[in-house]
Backbone as a chain_set.jsonl record, in Angstrom:
{"seq": "XXXXXXXXXXXXXXXXXXXXXXXXXXXXXXXXXXXXXXXXXXXXXXXXXXXXXXXXXXXXXXXXXXXXXXXXXXXXXXXXXXXXXXXXXXXXXXXXXXXXXXXXXXXXXXXXXXXXXXXXXXXXXXXXXXXXXXXXXXXXXXXXXXXXXXX", "coords": {"N": [[33.141, 67.652, 68.075], [32.236, 70.944, 67.669], [33.554, 73.753, 67.71], [32.806, 77.392, 68.506], [32.656, 79.524, 68.777], [35.932, 81.345, 68.443], [38.951, 80.424, 69.834], [41.052, 82.045, 72.555], [43.251, 81.09, 72.914], [45.6, 78.091, 72.593], [46.388, 75.993, 75.095], [48.382, 72.757, 75.038], [49.207, 69.713, 76.238], [51.897, 67.837, 76.246], [53.025, 64.59, 76.516], [51.023, 61.768, 76.14], [48.846, 63.423, 74.474], [50.099, 64.797, 72.337], [52.274, 63.037, 71.551], [53.119, 59.816, 72.145], [55.173, 56.851, 74.465], [57.153, 54.556, 73.349], [58.23, 50.905, 74.078], [61.169, 50.641, 73.904], [61.9, 52.871, 73.749], [61.076, 54.955, 72.398], [59.757, 57.748, 70.494], [56.417, 58.504, 69.622], [54.298, 59.268, 67.59], [50.924, 60.639, 68.457], [47.743, 59.52, 66.475], [46.464, 61.241, 64.132], [47.362, 63.381, 65.21], [49.226, 65.489, 65.074], [48.649, 66.286, 62.644], [46.175, 67.571, 63.245], [47.81, 69.537, 64.942], [48.877, 71.13, 63.131], [47.13, 72.717, 61.675], [46.076, 73.78, 64.008], [48.474, 75.738, 63.949], [47.702, 77.24, 61.874], [46.144, 78.711, 61.486], [46.153, 80.377, 63.292], [45.661, 80.879, 65.925], [47.058, 81.309, 68.925], [49.217, 78.929, 70.339], [50.835, 76.962, 72.483], [52.42, 74.645, 74.377], [52.828, 71.933, 77.235], [54.458, 70.344, 79.593], [55.517, 68.084, 82.373], [57.842, 66.75, 82.403], [61.1, 66.265, 83.682], [63.524, 65.465, 82.712], [64.975, 66.133, 80.404], [65.714, 68.194, 78.332], [64.21, 71.293, 77.278], [64.797, 72.246, 74.635], [65.307, 69.502, 74.187], [63.341, 68.259, 74.318], [61.458, 69.11, 71.823], [63.444, 68.793, 69.692], [62.802, 66.208, 69.975], [59.909, 66.155, 69.775], [59.783, 67.69, 66.947], [60.796, 65.446, 65.642], [59.033, 63.725, 65.187], [57.324, 64.789, 63.507], [56.142, 67.497, 64.503], [56.247, 70.546, 63.512], [57.417, 72.579, 65.831], [58.534, 75.177, 67.764], [60.971, 75.947, 70.313], [60.289, 78.24, 71.919], [57.68, 77.403, 72.473], [57.284, 75.814, 74.165], [56.409, 74.439, 77.578], [57.968, 74.032, 80.412], [58.872, 72.325, 83.455], [61.507, 72.808, 83.785], [61.774, 75.045, 81.851], [60.496, 77.015, 83.435], [61.752, 77.075, 86.073], [64.275, 78.18, 85.245], [63.104, 80.453, 84.558], [62.241, 81.746, 87.058], [64.817, 81.258, 88.141], [65.923, 83.306, 87.171], [64.727, 85.657, 87.067], [64.591, 86.37, 90.062], [67.381, 86.07, 90.493], [68.738, 83.863, 91.36], [71.37, 81.879, 92.726], [71.715, 79.405, 92.25], [72.161, 75.724, 93.334], [72.666, 72.648, 91.908], [70.941, 69.89, 91.546], [70.046, 67.84, 90.099], [68.706, 65.888, 86.654], [71.301, 64.969, 84.295], [70.474, 65.162, 81.616], [69.463, 67.777, 81.881], [71.297, 69.453, 82.916], [73.362, 71.588, 81.579], [71.324, 73.238, 80.441], [70.758, 75.061, 82.579], [72.614, 76.434, 83.464], [75.758, 78.428, 84.842], [77.597, 76.732, 87.503], [77.361, 77.443, 90.937], [79.601, 79.518, 93.148], [78.871, 80.548, 95.783], [76.132, 79.549, 96.63], [72.564, 80.513, 96.525], [70.185, 79.066, 96.474], [68.771, 75.684, 95.895], [68.183, 73.299, 93.842], [66.596, 70.406, 92.521], [65.907, 67.735, 91.005], [65.022, 65.2, 89.666], [67.382, 63.148, 89.657], [68.391, 60.945, 89.066], [71.27, 58.825, 88.502], [72.633, 60.809, 89.486], [72.128, 60.857, 92.102], [73.935, 60.734, 94.418], [75.939, 59.63, 97.211], [78.018, 61.64, 98.009], [76.634, 64.055, 96.566], [74.001, 63.941, 97.573], [74.629, 64.86, 100.372], [75.607, 67.015, 100.344], [74.051, 68.999, 99.319], [72.12, 68.416, 101.506], [73.721, 69.237, 103.227], [73.874, 72.746, 102.494], [71.474, 72.846, 102.221], [70.7, 73.018, 105.585], [71.466, 75.3, 106.618], [70.12, 76.619, 106.662], [69.059, 79.244, 105.38], [68.458, 79.032, 102.526], [66.931, 79.095, 99.518], [64.671, 76.227, 98.585], [63.859, 74.076, 95.332], [61.937, 71.748, 93.922], [62.251, 69.99, 90.769], [59.778, 68.146, 88.864], [59.55, 64.513, 89.6], [60.804, 64.592, 92.576]], "CA": [[32.924, 68.678, 68.688], [32.106, 72.13, 67.086], [33.625, 75.55, 68.173], [31.523, 78.431, 68.381], [33.91, 81.165, 69.011], [37.955, 81.249, 68.29], [39.56, 80.391, 71.218], [41.837, 83.086, 72.456], [44.759, 80.39, 72.815], [45.632, 76.671, 73.151], [47.573, 75.038, 76.319], [48.312, 71.774, 75.301], [49.611, 68.866, 77.184], [52.068, 66.411, 75.329], [52.552, 62.88, 76.489], [49.357, 61.173, 75.861], [48.225, 64.011, 73.909], [51.017, 64.753, 71.07], [52.619, 61.581, 71.546], [53.481, 58.113, 73.712], [56.743, 56.614, 74.474], [57.04, 52.856, 72.851], [58.803, 50.076, 74.801], [61.924, 50.614, 73.211], [62.239, 54.509, 74.332], [61.385, 56.117, 71.219], [58.472, 58.319, 70.5], [55.533, 58.44, 68.365], [52.939, 60.916, 67.659], [49.724, 60.058, 68.522], [46.969, 59.584, 65.501], [45.889, 62.601, 63.992], [47.326, 64.432, 65.983], [50.198, 66.014, 63.959], [47.616, 67.43, 61.299], [45.352, 68.488, 64.159], [49.042, 70.292, 65.405], [49.673, 72.087, 61.754], [45.662, 73.2, 61.017], [46.129, 74.93, 64.565], [49.573, 76.669, 63.358], [47.855, 77.548, 60.019], [44.969, 78.637, 61.868], [46.792, 81.528, 63.716], [45.531, 80.431, 67.169], [48.633, 80.644, 69.93], [49.493, 77.541, 70.816], [51.722, 76.786, 74.241], [52.825, 73.179, 74.542], [53.509, 72.145, 78.29], [54.782, 69.077, 80.136], [55.769, 67.792, 83.466], [58.883, 66.301, 81.734], [62.353, 67.303, 83.831], [64.319, 64.969, 82.323], [65.222, 66.292, 79.042], [65.938, 69.852, 78.271], [63.319, 71.736, 76.506], [65.012, 71.901, 73.345], [65.787, 68.402, 73.7], [61.519, 67.764, 74.166], [61.087, 70.346, 70.943], [63.524, 67.708, 69.17], [62.03, 65.199, 69.627], [58.676, 66.621, 69.347], [60.324, 67.484, 65.396], [61.681, 64.001, 64.859], [57.778, 62.835, 64.809], [56.364, 65.809, 62.664], [55.734, 68.633, 64.884], [56.821, 71.699, 63.276], [57.502, 73.148, 66.731], [59.349, 75.942, 68.41], [61.548, 75.455, 71.403], [59.89, 78.78, 72.847], [56.123, 76.92, 72.844], [57.219, 74.621, 75.079], [56.612, 74.832, 79.099], [58.185, 72.659, 81.493], [59.27, 72.294, 85.041], [63.221, 73.163, 83.932], [61.935, 76.442, 81.485], [59.664, 77.398, 84.091], [62.684, 77.229, 86.974], [64.852, 79.383, 84.783], [62.374, 81.891, 84.541], [62.689, 81.825, 88.558], [66.478, 81.709, 88.694], [66.399, 84.569, 86.318], [63.572, 86.509, 87.775], [64.715, 86.581, 91.046], [68.79, 86.273, 91.019], [68.978, 82.856, 92.447], [72.498, 81.527, 92.452], [71.435, 77.768, 92.4], [73.065, 74.472, 93.275], [71.526, 72.216, 91.462], [71.021, 68.663, 92.101], [68.943, 67.789, 88.556], [69.242, 65.482, 85.561], [71.923, 64.903, 83.312], [70.039, 65.609, 80.616], [69.188, 69.564, 81.673], [72.55, 70.171, 83.893], [73.33, 72.686, 80.437], [70.11, 74.363, 80.228], [70.332, 76.061, 83.947], [74.141, 77.325, 83.109], [77.268, 77.576, 85.538], [77.466, 76.312, 88.87], [77.687, 79.042, 91.721], [80.48, 79.653, 94.568], [77.948, 80.711, 96.85], [74.414, 79.295, 95.951], [71.656, 80.911, 97.275], [69.167, 78.031, 96.451], [69.445, 74.574, 95.979], [67.371, 72.861, 92.43], [66.446, 69.361, 92.789], [65.104, 66.878, 90.212], [65.21, 63.604, 88.618], [68.994, 63.402, 89.367], [68.745, 59.888, 88.536], [72.657, 58.616, 89.011], [73.415, 61.749, 90.405], [71.327, 61.153, 93.944], [74.993, 59.569, 95.39], [75.766, 60.304, 98.94], [78.037, 63.176, 98.228], [75.371, 64.813, 95.85], [72.816, 64.485, 98.914], [75.243, 65.233, 101.441], [76.177, 68.416, 99.878], [72.539, 69.242, 99.453], [71.899, 68.941, 102.632], [74.62, 70.716, 104.167], [73.466, 73.648, 102.264], [70.047, 73.39, 103.574], [70.79, 73.352, 107.037], [72.041, 76.303, 106.763], [68.613, 77.677, 106.631], [68.832, 80.526, 104.217], [68.515, 79.208, 101.126], [65.781, 78.442, 98.903], [64.881, 75.175, 97.868], [63.199, 73.995, 94.959], [62.556, 70.48, 92.937], [61.525, 69.257, 89.892], [59.825, 66.161, 88.19], [59.148, 63.875, 91.089], [61.698, 64.653, 93.214]], "C": [[32.69, 69.758, 67.82], [32.568, 73.154, 68.147], [33.099, 76.229, 67.952], [32.328, 79.666, 67.928], [35.299, 80.577, 69.077], [38.363, 81.112, 69.478], [41.035, 81.84, 71.095], [43.384, 82.353, 72.239], [44.78, 79.22, 73.005], [46.363, 76.42, 73.911], [47.475, 73.385, 75.988], [49.236, 70.706, 75.986], [50.654, 67.776, 75.911], [52.043, 65.152, 75.444], [51.371, 62.587, 76.712], [48.135, 62.386, 74.966], [48.6, 64.173, 72.497], [51.883, 63.612, 70.75], [52.44, 60.55, 72.776], [54.499, 58.0, 73.331], [56.322, 55.247, 73.845], [57.893, 52.444, 73.629], [60.465, 50.225, 74.979], [62.65, 52.464, 73.919], [61.916, 55.394, 73.642], [59.865, 56.549, 71.236], [57.654, 57.719, 69.253], [54.468, 58.988, 68.804], [51.237, 60.217, 67.809], [48.679, 60.299, 67.129], [46.557, 61.044, 65.492], [46.254, 63.993, 64.24], [48.161, 65.681, 65.654], [49.478, 67.227, 62.761], [47.08, 68.505, 62.012], [46.525, 69.772, 64.759], [48.886, 71.706, 64.044], [48.06, 73.165, 61.753], [45.527, 74.64, 62.398], [46.987, 76.139, 64.762], [48.914, 77.39, 62.576], [46.52, 78.649, 60.698], [44.93, 80.691, 62.412], [46.737, 81.689, 65.138], [46.805, 80.058, 67.621], [48.675, 79.38, 70.296], [50.627, 77.414, 72.07], [51.902, 75.359, 74.475], [53.25, 72.993, 76.157], [53.743, 70.494, 78.413], [55.092, 69.328, 81.766], [57.099, 66.953, 83.217], [59.824, 66.94, 82.504], [63.606, 66.404, 84.402], [65.342, 64.803, 81.245], [65.138, 67.679, 79.013], [64.712, 70.14, 77.272], [63.231, 71.594, 75.357], [65.426, 70.636, 72.857], [64.241, 67.493, 73.444], [61.34, 68.552, 72.707], [61.912, 69.587, 69.749], [62.808, 66.955, 68.694], [60.568, 65.138, 69.374], [58.859, 66.742, 67.104], [59.915, 66.517, 65.125], [60.13, 63.076, 64.472], [57.032, 63.492, 63.686], [56.205, 66.449, 62.877], [56.572, 69.678, 64.436], [56.78, 73.038, 64.317], [58.851, 74.083, 67.002], [59.662, 75.933, 69.829], [60.762, 76.636, 72.171], [58.291, 78.223, 73.475], [55.953, 76.108, 73.92], [57.524, 74.833, 76.884], [56.875, 73.838, 79.921], [58.722, 72.886, 82.557], [60.913, 73.016, 84.377], [62.47, 74.668, 82.989], [61.085, 77.263, 82.886], [61.163, 77.956, 85.474], [63.898, 77.984, 86.37], [64.361, 80.283, 84.668], [62.654, 82.04, 85.876], [63.517, 82.491, 88.992], [66.617, 83.085, 88.272], [65.651, 86.043, 87.131], [63.944, 87.251, 88.957], [66.525, 86.859, 91.49], [69.185, 85.447, 92.063], [70.174, 82.303, 92.155], [72.565, 79.996, 92.877], [72.251, 76.971, 92.357], [72.223, 73.673, 92.696], [71.978, 70.2, 91.566], [69.817, 67.827, 90.611], [69.693, 66.643, 87.576], [70.405, 65.834, 84.83], [72.179, 65.823, 82.364], [69.712, 67.243, 80.438], [69.924, 70.409, 82.763], [72.819, 72.015, 82.839], [72.941, 73.575, 80.222], [70.406, 75.22, 81.272], [72.016, 76.77, 83.51], [74.919, 76.974, 84.016], [76.23, 77.759, 87.077], [77.895, 77.713, 89.669], [79.084, 78.555, 92.869], [79.809, 79.426, 95.8], [76.919, 80.806, 97.004], [73.764, 79.916, 97.186], [70.253, 80.268, 97.82], [69.622, 76.724, 96.646], [67.983, 74.138, 94.815], [67.12, 71.617, 92.678], [65.274, 68.482, 91.824], [65.433, 65.916, 89.507], [66.241, 63.39, 88.519], [69.334, 62.01, 88.53], [69.825, 58.963, 89.255], [72.934, 59.043, 89.832], [73.065, 61.91, 91.689], [72.698, 59.942, 94.539], [75.06, 60.406, 96.746], [76.541, 61.356, 99.088], [77.631, 63.961, 97.88], [74.625, 65.419, 97.329], [73.55, 65.203, 100.154], [75.359, 66.796, 101.35], [74.872, 69.123, 99.869], [72.56, 69.481, 100.344], [72.323, 69.883, 103.153], [74.505, 72.686, 103.716], [71.843, 74.058, 102.638], [69.667, 73.37, 104.927], [71.012, 74.662, 108.138], [70.751, 77.293, 107.119], [68.752, 78.824, 106.293], [68.975, 80.762, 102.806], [66.93, 78.586, 100.853], [65.569, 77.253, 98.264], [63.483, 74.885, 96.823], [63.323, 72.697, 94.494], [61.764, 70.959, 92.079], [60.905, 67.768, 89.885], [58.725, 65.969, 89.765], [60.344, 63.577, 92.158], [61.34, 64.6, 94.748]], "O": [[33.12, 69.359, 66.738], [32.026, 73.325, 69.239], [32.524, 76.013, 66.885], [32.45, 80.416, 66.959], [35.658, 79.551, 69.655], [37.95, 81.968, 70.26], [41.653, 82.329, 70.149], [44.356, 82.819, 71.644], [43.852, 78.904, 73.749], [47.489, 76.623, 73.458], [46.616, 72.723, 76.571], [50.296, 71.245, 76.304], [50.176, 67.151, 74.965], [51.299, 64.453, 74.757], [50.686, 63.204, 77.528], [46.919, 62.217, 74.875], [47.856, 63.868, 71.566], [52.135, 63.351, 69.574], [51.86, 60.549, 73.861], [55.015, 58.549, 72.357], [55.138, 54.913, 73.875], [58.58, 53.333, 74.132], [60.998, 49.961, 76.057], [63.731, 52.814, 74.393], [62.223, 56.56, 73.892], [58.957, 55.938, 71.8], [57.944, 56.928, 68.355], [53.904, 59.151, 69.886], [50.716, 59.344, 67.115], [48.837, 61.42, 66.647], [46.368, 61.81, 66.437], [45.872, 65.102, 63.866], [47.761, 66.803, 65.966], [49.705, 68.354, 62.323], [47.205, 69.716, 61.83], [46.066, 70.89, 64.992], [48.817, 72.924, 64.213], [48.17, 74.387, 61.846], [45.169, 75.805, 62.226], [46.69, 77.171, 65.365], [49.474, 78.471, 62.398], [46.098, 79.437, 59.852], [44.237, 81.67, 62.137], [47.527, 82.45, 65.699], [47.53, 79.142, 67.233], [47.573, 78.934, 70.613], [51.198, 78.495, 72.211], [50.874, 75.025, 75.064], [54.038, 73.858, 76.539], [53.361, 69.629, 77.625], [54.97, 70.413, 82.335], [57.374, 66.351, 84.256], [59.8, 68.164, 82.375], [64.276, 66.364, 85.434], [66.185, 63.923, 81.073], [64.383, 68.257, 79.795], [64.297, 69.245, 76.535], [62.272, 71.102, 74.762], [65.797, 70.403, 71.706], [64.027, 66.512, 72.733], [60.169, 68.177, 72.639], [61.291, 69.599, 68.687], [62.28, 66.834, 67.588], [60.054, 64.168, 68.817], [58.25, 66.088, 66.257], [58.875, 66.36, 64.484], [60.058, 62.09, 63.739], [56.222, 62.871, 62.998], [55.856, 67.102, 61.894], [57.679, 69.757, 64.969], [56.353, 74.15, 64.007], [59.969, 73.809, 66.567], [58.715, 75.913, 70.615], [60.41, 76.214, 73.272], [57.828, 78.512, 74.578], [54.919, 75.754, 74.488], [58.572, 75.264, 77.366], [56.125, 72.886, 80.137], [59.19, 74.024, 82.582], [61.17, 74.063, 84.972], [62.716, 75.654, 83.684], [61.477, 78.421, 83.035], [61.415, 79.148, 85.652], [64.607, 78.476, 87.248], [65.086, 81.277, 84.636], [63.688, 82.705, 85.935], [63.557, 83.512, 89.678], [67.294, 83.918, 88.874], [66.123, 87.089, 87.576], [63.757, 88.464, 89.055], [66.926, 87.557, 92.421], [69.692, 85.74, 93.146], [70.182, 82.115, 90.938], [73.35, 79.521, 93.698], [73.178, 77.101, 91.557], [71.02, 73.861, 92.874], [73.047, 69.593, 91.627], [68.708, 67.355, 90.861], [70.907, 66.444, 87.609], [70.595, 67.041, 84.682], [73.05, 66.655, 82.108], [69.681, 67.869, 79.378], [69.583, 71.451, 83.323], [72.563, 73.152, 83.236], [73.511, 74.615, 79.892], [70.326, 76.394, 80.91], [72.022, 77.98, 83.285], [75.099, 75.794, 84.317], [75.208, 78.286, 87.515], [78.507, 78.693, 89.245], [79.362, 77.412, 93.232], [79.983, 78.534, 96.629], [76.413, 81.838, 97.444], [74.134, 79.912, 98.36], [69.533, 80.524, 98.786], [70.599, 76.459, 97.347], [66.884, 74.657, 95.008], [67.804, 71.528, 93.698], [64.053, 68.585, 91.937], [66.302, 66.024, 88.642], [66.613, 63.317, 87.347], [70.188, 61.888, 87.652], [69.563, 58.395, 90.316], [73.377, 58.507, 90.847], [73.485, 62.822, 92.402], [72.553, 58.782, 94.926], [74.477, 61.41, 97.155], [76.255, 62.159, 99.976], [77.891, 65.0, 98.487], [74.601, 66.504, 97.91], [72.972, 66.066, 100.815], [75.191, 67.589, 102.276], [74.822, 70.024, 100.706], [72.927, 70.619, 100.636], [71.835, 70.959, 103.501], [74.919, 73.618, 104.406], [71.28, 75.053, 103.095], [68.549, 73.642, 105.366], [70.901, 74.952, 109.33], [70.626, 78.376, 107.69], [68.481, 79.622, 107.19], [69.303, 81.722, 102.109], [66.133, 77.955, 101.547], [66.279, 77.085, 97.272], [62.349, 75.237, 97.148], [64.451, 72.204, 94.488], [60.915, 71.846, 92.181], [61.217, 66.733, 90.473], [57.909, 66.57, 90.463], [60.705, 62.443, 92.473], [62.234, 64.657, 95.593]]}, "num_chains": 1, "name": "protein.A"}
């Protein structure tokens, strides 16, 4: 395919476009995608990567991509976690988090008086106590509720 006009920018998915996972859980670059990515960067066309992955931090995703050859800066990745962080900061929410342990640090501190609840792929974190605490906050009726990923 030949593109006749230079695009203003490129939005590219990560999983299945730049990388695939293997049976042992490691990542492998899609054939010729690293070279294509490098050519896009060299062209000066802005590129942003997106993912619906909510069980790893944005930095962790960038590190995984770097490990298979992509010269990627973390700020070029949009994920449910990075979008939720922006919403929290913009709106001044003080959330209670029930999220995957690998993304918990990215969100920052816990709050004594939460005004929102963020739930996302907590896996082993979905304990009776955690779910009960979440439910008790939500039934108060004055909390915003946000979900990430497959929650």
